[in-house]
């Protein structure tokens, strides 16, 4: 245990919660520890990711052990792969009908996440999609894409817009992982936006009905409102912080 704390300290990782899984030394350890496929590990390395970043060292084991996390790490520290790699492993074979839902504040960000998901999912058959512009004429197409996707990336706005259409039925029943990326930005918009966001979150959580659902929250800064939301909505929460709390 002391050994583990020393390793975390060396990498600037703080992890608070019950029975926190040991941090990851190397991506290749994922094979033995979690039965992650060699193909997925090779893809990660082919992306040029030779060593896990600090947030990846702690977030991967947590998520692979089905633990809910609130992870704060600076911009550019590899948070995207920190949630994509566990999702790609845990979803296994494609089924269609989203089992992972990734929410982020802007469509530009949604596309960045999508591009990383395409790269990292190269060895899998899993399908990812972004909910993009929702013109009336396109809603049926979106519904079809949604139904075929294993991983859906969206802003809360667009997802709720789609959920609220009478003409389509999209289900979030099968969602196993709900990822909230750049949570600080989503929660801390102008107060009007952020109250909209909270309502949208209520609707989305309600729609992700499954008991099996887990939430993972990622953010560049530690903000009290996000921390409070996590305490209320996430059982067995592990708080992971890399570097300074408010860097
Ligand atoms: P964040 O979401 O924390 O701001 P990103 O996920 O966008 O950071 O990653 C920032 C950059 O670091 C990207 O170009 C990504 O490809 C790269 N990256 C991610 N993980 C690693 C890693 N383990 N080793 C090297 N580069 C990485
Ligand atoms: Mg990011």
PDB file of C-alpha atoms and ligand atoms in Angstrom:
ATOM      1  CA  UNK A   1       0.000   0.000   0.000  1.00  0.00           C
ATOM      2  CA  UNK A   2       2.865   2.330   0.853  1.00  0.00           C
ATOM      3  CA  UNK A   3       4.466   1.310  -2.412  1.00  0.00           C
ATOM      4  CA  UNK A   4       1.290   2.309  -4.238  1.00  0.00           C
ATOM      5  CA  UNK A   5       1.140   5.691  -2.547  1.00  0.00           C
ATOM      6  CA  UNK A   6       4.756   6.331  -3.395  1.00  0.00           C
ATOM      7  CA  UNK A   7       4.097   5.489  -7.028  1.00  0.00           C
ATOM      8  CA  UNK A   8       1.110   7.862  -7.098  1.00  0.00           C
ATOM      9  CA  UNK A   9       3.142  10.625  -5.467  1.00  0.00           C
ATOM     10  CA  UNK A  10       5.887  10.232  -8.022  1.00  0.00           C
ATOM     11  CA  UNK A  11       3.312  10.898 -10.725  1.00  0.00           C
ATOM     12  CA  UNK A  12       1.428  13.662  -8.953  1.00  0.00           C
ATOM     13  CA  UNK A  13      -1.682  11.532  -8.534  1.00  0.00           C
ATOM     14  CA  UNK A  14      -4.038  11.866  -5.600  1.00  0.00           C
ATOM     15  CA  UNK A  15      -6.827   9.315  -5.256  1.00  0.00           C
ATOM     16  CA  UNK A  16      -9.414   9.445  -2.497  1.00  0.00           C
ATOM     17  CA  UNK A  17     -12.081   6.833  -1.937  1.00  0.00           C
ATOM     18  CA  UNK A  18     -12.619   3.330  -0.633  1.00  0.00           C
ATOM     19  CA  UNK A  19     -10.440   0.530  -1.977  1.00  0.00           C
ATOM     20  CA  UNK A  20      -8.820   2.558  -4.712  1.00  0.00           C
ATOM     21  CA  UNK A  21      -7.359   0.251  -7.381  1.00  0.00           C
ATOM     22  CA  UNK A  22      -3.589   0.371  -7.830  1.00  0.00           C
ATOM     23  CA  UNK A  23      -2.301   2.837 -10.414  1.00  0.00           C
ATOM     24  CA  UNK A  24      -1.115   1.468 -13.739  1.00  0.00           C
ATOM     25  CA  UNK A  25       2.597   1.098 -14.476  1.00  0.00           C
ATOM     26  CA  UNK A  26       2.394   0.268 -18.157  1.00  0.00           C
ATOM     27  CA  UNK A  27      -0.322  -0.155 -20.758  1.00  0.00           C
ATOM     28  CA  UNK A  28       0.804  -3.754 -21.265  1.00  0.00           C
ATOM     29  CA  UNK A  29      -0.143  -4.515 -17.625  1.00  0.00           C
ATOM     30  CA  UNK A  30      -3.772  -4.143 -18.727  1.00  0.00           C
ATOM     31  CA  UNK A  31      -3.612  -7.576 -20.355  1.00  0.00           C
ATOM     32  CA  UNK A  32      -2.850  -9.434 -17.138  1.00  0.00           C
ATOM     33  CA  UNK A  33      -4.770  -7.207 -14.760  1.00  0.00           C
ATOM     34  CA  UNK A  34      -7.968  -6.786 -16.768  1.00  0.00           C
ATOM     35  CA  UNK A  35      -7.751  -9.149 -19.682  1.00  0.00           C
ATOM     36  CA  UNK A  36      -7.584  -6.257 -22.137  1.00  0.00           C
ATOM     37  CA  UNK A  37      -6.849  -7.570 -25.639  1.00  0.00           C
ATOM     38  CA  UNK A  38      -3.384  -7.330 -27.172  1.00  0.00           C
ATOM     39  CA  UNK A  39      -5.042  -5.667 -30.167  1.00  0.00           C
ATOM     40  CA  UNK A  40      -6.367  -2.796 -28.085  1.00  0.00           C
ATOM     41  CA  UNK A  41      -3.043  -2.420 -26.287  1.00  0.00           C
ATOM     42  CA  UNK A  42      -1.217  -2.361 -29.634  1.00  0.00           C
ATOM     43  CA  UNK A  43      -3.584   0.274 -30.972  1.00  0.00           C
ATOM     44  CA  UNK A  44      -2.882   2.461 -27.948  1.00  0.00           C
ATOM     45  CA  UNK A  45       0.851   2.120 -28.598  1.00  0.00           C
ATOM     46  CA  UNK A  46       0.405   2.781 -32.312  1.00  0.00           C
ATOM     47  CA  UNK A  47      -1.205   6.074 -31.348  1.00  0.00           C
ATOM     48  CA  UNK A  48       2.199   6.922 -29.889  1.00  0.00           C
ATOM     49  CA  UNK A  49       1.062   6.393 -26.324  1.00  0.00           C
ATOM     50  CA  UNK A  50       4.070   4.607 -24.939  1.00  0.00           C
ATOM     51  CA  UNK A  51       3.424   5.368 -21.308  1.00  0.00           C
ATOM     52  CA  UNK A  52       0.157   6.168 -19.590  1.00  0.00           C
ATOM     53  CA  UNK A  53      -0.244   9.766 -18.432  1.00  0.00           C
ATOM     54  CA  UNK A  54      -0.908  10.247 -14.699  1.00  0.00           C
ATOM     55  CA  UNK A  55      -4.670  10.560 -15.103  1.00  0.00           C
ATOM     56  CA  UNK A  56      -4.672   7.466 -17.296  1.00  0.00           C
ATOM     57  CA  UNK A  57      -2.655   5.541 -14.695  1.00  0.00           C
ATOM     58  CA  UNK A  58      -5.403   5.996 -12.143  1.00  0.00           C
ATOM     59  CA  UNK A  59      -8.578   6.353 -14.217  1.00  0.00           C
ATOM     60  CA  UNK A  60      -8.087   3.199 -16.280  1.00  0.00           C
ATOM     61  CA  UNK A  61      -7.923   0.785 -13.325  1.00  0.00           C
ATOM     62  CA  UNK A  62     -10.843   2.533 -11.605  1.00  0.00           C
ATOM     63  CA  UNK A  63     -13.117   2.328 -14.618  1.00  0.00           C
ATOM     64  CA  UNK A  64     -12.009  -1.199 -15.490  1.00  0.00           C
ATOM     65  CA  UNK A  65     -13.035  -2.170 -11.946  1.00  0.00           C
ATOM     66  CA  UNK A  66     -16.408  -0.553 -12.550  1.00  0.00           C
ATOM     67  CA  UNK A  67     -15.757   2.282 -10.140  1.00  0.00           C
ATOM     68  CA  UNK A  68     -17.299   5.715 -10.582  1.00  0.00           C
ATOM     69  CA  UNK A  69     -14.764   8.528 -10.674  1.00  0.00           C
ATOM     70  CA  UNK A  70     -14.425  12.265 -10.674  1.00  0.00           C
ATOM     71  CA  UNK A  71     -11.070  12.900 -12.343  1.00  0.00           C
ATOM     72  CA  UNK A  72      -9.437  16.315 -12.419  1.00  0.00           C
ATOM     73  CA  UNK A  73      -6.325  16.717 -14.537  1.00  0.00           C
ATOM     74  CA  UNK A  74      -4.916  19.631 -16.519  1.00  0.00           C
ATOM     75  CA  UNK A  75      -5.784  20.307 -20.147  1.00  0.00           C
ATOM     76  CA  UNK A  76      -3.677  18.214 -22.487  1.00  0.00           C
ATOM     77  CA  UNK A  77      -3.102  15.421 -19.982  1.00  0.00           C
ATOM     78  CA  UNK A  78      -4.815  12.651 -21.934  1.00  0.00           C
ATOM     79  CA  UNK A  79      -8.259  12.547 -20.341  1.00  0.00           C
ATOM     80  CA  UNK A  80      -9.916  11.441 -23.588  1.00  0.00           C
ATOM     81  CA  UNK A  81      -8.032   8.141 -23.790  1.00  0.00           C
ATOM     82  CA  UNK A  82      -8.473   7.779 -20.024  1.00  0.00           C
ATOM     83  CA  UNK A  83     -12.176   7.130 -20.562  1.00  0.00           C
ATOM     84  CA  UNK A  84     -12.121   5.714 -24.105  1.00  0.00           C
ATOM     85  CA  UNK A  85      -9.754   2.818 -23.437  1.00  0.00           C
ATOM     86  CA  UNK A  86     -11.820   1.323 -20.568  1.00  0.00           C
ATOM     87  CA  UNK A  87     -15.035   1.796 -22.554  1.00  0.00           C
ATOM     88  CA  UNK A  88     -13.589   0.114 -25.636  1.00  0.00           C
ATOM     89  CA  UNK A  89     -12.520  -2.860 -23.555  1.00  0.00           C
ATOM     90  CA  UNK A  90     -15.675  -3.159 -21.492  1.00  0.00           C
ATOM     91  CA  UNK A  91     -18.148  -2.936 -24.349  1.00  0.00           C
ATOM     92  CA  UNK A  92     -16.588  -5.937 -26.075  1.00  0.00           C
ATOM     93  CA  UNK A  93     -18.518  -6.985 -29.160  1.00  0.00           C
ATOM     94  CA  UNK A  94     -20.784  -4.539 -31.001  1.00  0.00           C
ATOM     95  CA  UNK A  95     -24.490  -4.763 -30.219  1.00  0.00           C
ATOM     96  CA  UNK A  96     -25.973  -1.521 -31.476  1.00  0.00           C
ATOM     97  CA  UNK A  97     -27.950   0.740 -29.222  1.00  0.00           C
ATOM     98  CA  UNK A  98     -25.638   2.994 -27.217  1.00  0.00           C
ATOM     99  CA  UNK A  99     -23.939   1.415 -24.213  1.00  0.00           C
ATOM    100  CA  UNK A 100     -21.587   4.336 -23.688  1.00  0.00           C
ATOM    101  CA  UNK A 101     -22.687   7.938 -23.792  1.00  0.00           C
ATOM    102  CA  UNK A 102     -20.141  10.751 -23.773  1.00  0.00           C
ATOM    103  CA  UNK A 103     -21.326  14.276 -23.031  1.00  0.00           C
ATOM    104  CA  UNK A 104     -19.225  17.374 -23.605  1.00  0.00           C
ATOM    105  CA  UNK A 105     -19.882  21.126 -23.845  1.00  0.00           C
ATOM    106  CA  UNK A 106     -19.325  21.867 -27.549  1.00  0.00           C
ATOM    107  CA  UNK A 107     -19.644  20.177 -30.904  1.00  0.00           C
ATOM    108  CA  UNK A 108     -15.974  20.907 -31.689  1.00  0.00           C
ATOM    109  CA  UNK A 109     -15.032  18.935 -28.633  1.00  0.00           C
ATOM    110  CA  UNK A 110     -17.479  16.182 -29.579  1.00  0.00           C
ATOM    111  CA  UNK A 111     -15.673  15.840 -32.905  1.00  0.00           C
ATOM    112  CA  UNK A 112     -12.263  15.745 -31.234  1.00  0.00           C
ATOM    113  CA  UNK A 113     -13.432  12.937 -28.981  1.00  0.00           C
ATOM    114  CA  UNK A 114     -14.946  11.191 -31.994  1.00  0.00           C
ATOM    115  CA  UNK A 115     -11.646  11.322 -33.878  1.00  0.00           C
ATOM    116  CA  UNK A 116      -9.790   9.833 -30.911  1.00  0.00           C
ATOM    117  CA  UNK A 117     -12.495   7.175 -30.552  1.00  0.00           C
ATOM    118  CA  UNK A 118     -12.073   6.216 -34.223  1.00  0.00           C
ATOM    119  CA  UNK A 119      -8.322   5.851 -33.780  1.00  0.00           C
ATOM    120  CA  UNK A 120      -8.517   3.850 -30.570  1.00  0.00           C
ATOM    121  CA  UNK A 121     -11.362   1.611 -31.744  1.00  0.00           C
ATOM    122  CA  UNK A 122      -9.530   0.573 -34.927  1.00  0.00           C
ATOM    123  CA  UNK A 123      -9.068  -3.022 -33.754  1.00  0.00           C
ATOM    124  CA  UNK A 124     -12.674  -3.344 -32.574  1.00  0.00           C
ATOM    125  CA  UNK A 125     -15.962  -3.609 -34.428  1.00  0.00           C
ATOM    126  CA  UNK A 126     -17.560  -1.035 -32.162  1.00  0.00           C
ATOM    127  CA  UNK A 127     -19.382   1.857 -33.787  1.00  0.00           C
ATOM    128  CA  UNK A 128     -19.106   5.428 -32.582  1.00  0.00           C
ATOM    129  CA  UNK A 129     -21.111   8.408 -33.679  1.00  0.00           C
ATOM    130  CA  UNK A 130     -21.606  12.069 -32.923  1.00  0.00           C
ATOM    131  CA  UNK A 131     -25.055  13.590 -32.835  1.00  0.00           C
ATOM    132  CA  UNK A 132     -24.564  16.451 -35.246  1.00  0.00           C
ATOM    133  CA  UNK A 133     -26.815  19.134 -36.610  1.00  0.00           C
ATOM    134  CA  UNK A 134     -30.424  18.257 -36.150  1.00  0.00           C
ATOM    135  CA  UNK A 135     -32.331  19.696 -39.036  1.00  0.00           C
ATOM    136  CA  UNK A 136     -35.897  18.524 -39.136  1.00  0.00           C
ATOM    137  CA  UNK A 137     -35.208  16.587 -42.326  1.00  0.00           C
ATOM    138  CA  UNK A 138     -32.282  14.741 -40.740  1.00  0.00           C
ATOM    139  CA  UNK A 139     -33.929  13.557 -37.564  1.00  0.00           C
ATOM    140  CA  UNK A 140     -34.830  10.136 -38.965  1.00  0.00           C
ATOM    141  CA  UNK A 141     -31.263   9.622 -40.152  1.00  0.00           C
ATOM    142  CA  UNK A 142     -29.991  10.509 -36.709  1.00  0.00           C
ATOM    143  CA  UNK A 143     -32.341   8.014 -35.169  1.00  0.00           C
ATOM    144  CA  UNK A 144     -30.986   5.259 -37.425  1.00  0.00           C
ATOM    145  CA  UNK A 145     -27.357   6.152 -36.653  1.00  0.00           C
ATOM    146  CA  UNK A 146     -28.125   6.303 -32.957  1.00  0.00           C
ATOM    147  CA  UNK A 147     -29.639   2.828 -32.975  1.00  0.00           C
ATOM    148  CA  UNK A 148     -26.582   1.360 -34.681  1.00  0.00           C
ATOM    149  CA  UNK A 149     -24.015   3.002 -32.415  1.00  0.00           C
ATOM    150  CA  UNK A 150     -22.310   1.437 -29.436  1.00  0.00           C
ATOM    151  CA  UNK A 151     -20.788   4.753 -28.373  1.00  0.00           C
ATOM    152  CA  UNK A 152     -22.596   8.059 -28.782  1.00  0.00           C
ATOM    153  CA  UNK A 153     -20.925  11.441 -28.309  1.00  0.00           C
ATOM    154  CA  UNK A 154     -23.025  14.557 -27.927  1.00  0.00           C
ATOM    155  CA  UNK A 155     -23.606  17.849 -26.257  1.00  0.00           C
ATOM    156  CA  UNK A 156     -26.415  17.621 -23.667  1.00  0.00           C
ATOM    157  CA  UNK A 157     -28.420  20.072 -25.800  1.00  0.00           C
ATOM    158  CA  UNK A 158     -28.459  17.954 -28.902  1.00  0.00           C
ATOM    159  CA  UNK A 159     -29.071  14.746 -27.077  1.00  0.00           C
ATOM    160  CA  UNK A 160     -32.069  16.221 -25.253  1.00  0.00           C
ATOM    161  CA  UNK A 161     -33.360  17.734 -28.469  1.00  0.00           C
ATOM    162  CA  UNK A 162     -33.317  14.252 -30.006  1.00  0.00           C
ATOM    163  CA  UNK A 163     -34.858  12.657 -26.907  1.00  0.00           C
ATOM    164  CA  UNK A 164     -37.663  15.209 -27.013  1.00  0.00           C
ATOM    165  CA  UNK A 165     -38.684  14.619 -30.628  1.00  0.00           C
ATOM    166  CA  UNK A 166     -42.089  12.976 -30.900  1.00  0.00           C
ATOM    167  CA  UNK A 167     -41.236  11.590 -34.307  1.00  0.00           C
ATOM    168  CA  UNK A 168     -38.286   9.467 -33.156  1.00  0.00           C
ATOM    169  CA  UNK A 169     -37.723   6.987 -30.397  1.00  0.00           C
ATOM    170  CA  UNK A 170     -34.168   6.736 -29.183  1.00  0.00           C
ATOM    171  CA  UNK A 171     -33.432   4.684 -26.130  1.00  0.00           C
ATOM    172  CA  UNK A 172     -30.701   5.065 -23.537  1.00  0.00           C
ATOM    173  CA  UNK A 173     -31.797   1.908 -21.705  1.00  0.00           C
ATOM    174  CA  UNK A 174     -28.606   0.061 -22.437  1.00  0.00           C
ATOM    175  CA  UNK A 175     -26.169   2.769 -21.360  1.00  0.00           C
ATOM    176  CA  UNK A 176     -23.518   1.206 -19.099  1.00  0.00           C
ATOM    177  CA  UNK A 177     -21.156   4.187 -18.956  1.00  0.00           C
ATOM    178  CA  UNK A 178     -22.093   7.830 -18.903  1.00  0.00           C
ATOM    179  CA  UNK A 179     -19.031  10.038 -19.363  1.00  0.00           C
ATOM    180  CA  UNK A 180     -19.208  13.730 -18.646  1.00  0.00           C
ATOM    181  CA  UNK A 181     -16.189  15.478 -20.144  1.00  0.00           C
ATOM    182  CA  UNK A 182     -15.147  19.049 -19.328  1.00  0.00           C
ATOM    183  CA  UNK A 183     -17.606  18.944 -16.477  1.00  0.00           C
ATOM    184  CA  UNK A 184     -16.367  22.272 -15.109  1.00  0.00           C
ATOM    185  CA  UNK A 185     -17.463  23.999 -18.322  1.00  0.00           C
ATOM    186  CA  UNK A 186     -20.817  22.243 -18.422  1.00  0.00           C
ATOM    187  CA  UNK A 187     -21.630  23.088 -14.813  1.00  0.00           C
ATOM    188  CA  UNK A 188     -20.176  26.575 -14.732  1.00  0.00           C
ATOM    189  CA  UNK A 189     -21.733  28.176 -17.792  1.00  0.00           C
ATOM    190  CA  UNK A 190     -23.749  31.336 -17.303  1.00  0.00           C
ATOM    191  CA  UNK A 191     -26.257  30.588 -14.582  1.00  0.00           C
ATOM    192  CA  UNK A 192     -29.076  30.290 -17.102  1.00  0.00           C
ATOM    193  CA  UNK A 193     -27.155  27.794 -19.217  1.00  0.00           C
ATOM    194  CA  UNK A 194     -26.081  25.846 -16.208  1.00  0.00           C
ATOM    195  CA  UNK A 195     -29.626  25.501 -14.887  1.00  0.00           C
ATOM    196  CA  UNK A 196     -30.619  24.248 -18.345  1.00  0.00           C
ATOM    197  CA  UNK A 197     -27.738  21.845 -18.113  1.00  0.00           C
ATOM    198  CA  UNK A 198     -28.889  20.522 -14.754  1.00  0.00           C
ATOM    199  CA  UNK A 199     -32.365  19.919 -16.145  1.00  0.00           C
ATOM    200  CA  UNK A 200     -30.871  18.189 -19.149  1.00  0.00           C
ATOM    201  CA  UNK A 201     -28.740  16.023 -16.857  1.00  0.00           C
ATOM    202  CA  UNK A 202     -31.846  15.024 -14.905  1.00  0.00           C
ATOM    203  CA  UNK A 203     -33.562  14.006 -18.111  1.00  0.00           C
ATOM    204  CA  UNK A 204     -30.529  12.106 -19.378  1.00  0.00           C
ATOM    205  CA  UNK A 205     -29.986  10.297 -16.066  1.00  0.00           C
ATOM    206  CA  UNK A 206     -33.640   9.343 -16.007  1.00  0.00           C
ATOM    207  CA  UNK A 207     -33.368   8.013 -19.559  1.00  0.00           C
ATOM    208  CA  UNK A 208     -30.208   6.013 -18.766  1.00  0.00           C
ATOM    209  CA  UNK A 209     -32.398   3.848 -16.622  1.00  0.00           C
ATOM    210  CA  UNK A 210     -30.226   0.792 -16.173  1.00  0.00           C
ATOM    211  CA  UNK A 211     -29.098  -0.174 -12.678  1.00  0.00           C
ATOM    212  CA  UNK A 212     -25.771  -1.134 -14.184  1.00  0.00           C
ATOM    213  CA  UNK A 213     -25.033   2.424 -15.259  1.00  0.00           C
ATOM    214  CA  UNK A 214     -21.801   4.020 -14.096  1.00  0.00           C
ATOM    215  CA  UNK A 215     -20.798   7.658 -14.307  1.00  0.00           C
ATOM    216  CA  UNK A 216     -17.312   9.028 -14.871  1.00  0.00           C
ATOM    217  CA  UNK A 217     -16.709  12.749 -14.716  1.00  0.00           C
ATOM    218  CA  UNK A 218     -13.653  14.471 -16.195  1.00  0.00           C
ATOM    219  CA  UNK A 219     -12.590  18.041 -15.692  1.00  0.00           C
ATOM    220  CA  UNK A 220      -9.565  20.318 -15.935  1.00  0.00           C
ATOM    221  CA  UNK A 221     -10.386  22.057 -12.671  1.00  0.00           C
ATOM    222  CA  UNK A 222     -11.879  21.005  -9.399  1.00  0.00           C
ATOM    223  CA  UNK A 223     -15.042  23.033  -8.838  1.00  0.00           C
ATOM    224  CA  UNK A 224     -17.261  22.719  -5.770  1.00  0.00           C
ATOM    225  CA  UNK A 225     -20.495  22.461  -7.763  1.00  0.00           C
ATOM    226  CA  UNK A 226     -19.223  19.505  -9.774  1.00  0.00           C
ATOM    227  CA  UNK A 227     -17.821  17.834  -6.653  1.00  0.00           C
ATOM    228  CA  UNK A 228     -21.178  18.238  -4.927  1.00  0.00           C
ATOM    229  CA  UNK A 229     -23.086  16.803  -7.886  1.00  0.00           C
ATOM    230  CA  UNK A 230     -20.729  13.795  -7.882  1.00  0.00           C
ATOM    231  CA  UNK A 231     -21.235  13.167  -4.164  1.00  0.00           C
ATOM    232  CA  UNK A 232     -24.990  13.147  -4.697  1.00  0.00           C
ATOM    233  CA  UNK A 233     -25.154  11.029  -7.822  1.00  0.00           C
ATOM    234  CA  UNK A 234     -22.213   8.640  -7.701  1.00  0.00           C
ATOM    235  CA  UNK A 235     -22.025   5.790  -5.221  1.00  0.00           C
ATOM    236  CA  UNK A 236     -18.607   4.590  -4.159  1.00  0.00           C
ATOM    237  CA  UNK A 237     -17.056   7.647  -5.779  1.00  0.00           C
ATOM    238  CA  UNK A 238     -13.295   7.884  -6.199  1.00  0.00           C
ATOM    239  CA  UNK A 239     -11.837  11.369  -6.535  1.00  0.00           C
ATOM    240  CA  UNK A 240      -8.749  11.428  -8.697  1.00  0.00           C
ATOM    241  CA  UNK A 241      -6.688  14.598  -8.881  1.00  0.00           C
ATOM    242  CA  UNK A 242      -3.538  15.179 -10.880  1.00  0.00           C
ATOM    243  CA  UNK A 243      -1.312  18.146 -10.109  1.00  0.00           C
ATOM    244  CA  UNK A 244      -2.678  21.242  -8.457  1.00  0.00           C
ATOM    245  CA  UNK A 245      -6.344  21.163  -7.655  1.00  0.00           C
ATOM    246  CA  UNK A 246      -7.174  24.377  -9.468  1.00  0.00           C
ATOM    247  CA  UNK A 247      -4.414  24.412 -12.040  1.00  0.00           C
TER     248      UNK A 247
HETATM  249  P1  LIG B   1      -7.217  16.473 -22.224  1.00  0.00           P
HETATM  250  O1  LIG B   1      -8.580  15.948 -22.578  1.00  0.00           O
HETATM  251  O2  LIG B   1      -6.775  16.057 -20.871  1.00  0.00           O
HETATM  252  O3  LIG B   1      -7.099  17.954 -22.440  1.00  0.00           O
HETATM  253  P2  LIG B   1      -6.409  14.999 -24.566  1.00  0.00           P
HETATM  254  O4  LIG B   1      -7.106  13.731 -24.290  1.00  0.00           O
HETATM  255  O5  LIG B   1      -7.027  15.903 -25.572  1.00  0.00           O
HETATM  256  O6  LIG B   1      -6.153  15.823 -23.215  1.00  0.00           O
HETATM  257  O7  LIG B   1      -4.905  14.637 -24.956  1.00  0.00           O
HETATM  258  C1  LIG B   1      -3.955  15.632 -25.250  1.00  0.00           C
HETATM  259  C2  LIG B   1      -2.938  15.081 -26.248  1.00  0.00           C
HETATM  260  O8  LIG B   1      -2.150  14.067 -25.637  1.00  0.00           O
HETATM  261  C3  LIG B   1      -3.582  14.452 -27.465  1.00  0.00           C
HETATM  262  O9  LIG B   1      -2.864  14.861 -28.607  1.00  0.00           O
HETATM  263  C4  LIG B   1      -3.416  12.962 -27.227  1.00  0.00           C
HETATM  264  O10 LIG B   1      -3.334  12.273 -28.444  1.00  0.00           O
HETATM  265  C5  LIG B   1      -2.123  12.889 -26.432  1.00  0.00           C
HETATM  266  N1  LIG B   1      -2.009  11.732 -25.512  1.00  0.00           N
HETATM  267  C6  LIG B   1      -2.986  11.151 -24.791  1.00  0.00           C
HETATM  268  N2  LIG B   1      -2.513  10.135 -24.044  1.00  0.00           N
HETATM  269  C7  LIG B   1      -1.203  10.061 -24.299  1.00  0.00           C
HETATM  270  C8  LIG B   1      -0.126   9.205 -23.833  1.00  0.00           C
HETATM  271  N3  LIG B   1      -0.362   8.229 -22.951  1.00  0.00           N
HETATM  272  N4  LIG B   1       1.106   9.433 -24.316  1.00  0.00           N
HETATM  273  C9  LIG B   1       1.349  10.409 -25.214  1.00  0.00           C
HETATM  274  N5  LIG B   1       0.404  11.246 -25.690  1.00  0.00           N
HETATM  275  C10 LIG B   1      -0.856  11.087 -25.234  1.00  0.00           C
HETATM  276 MG1  LIG B   2     -10.389  16.793 -22.965  1.00  0.00          MG
END
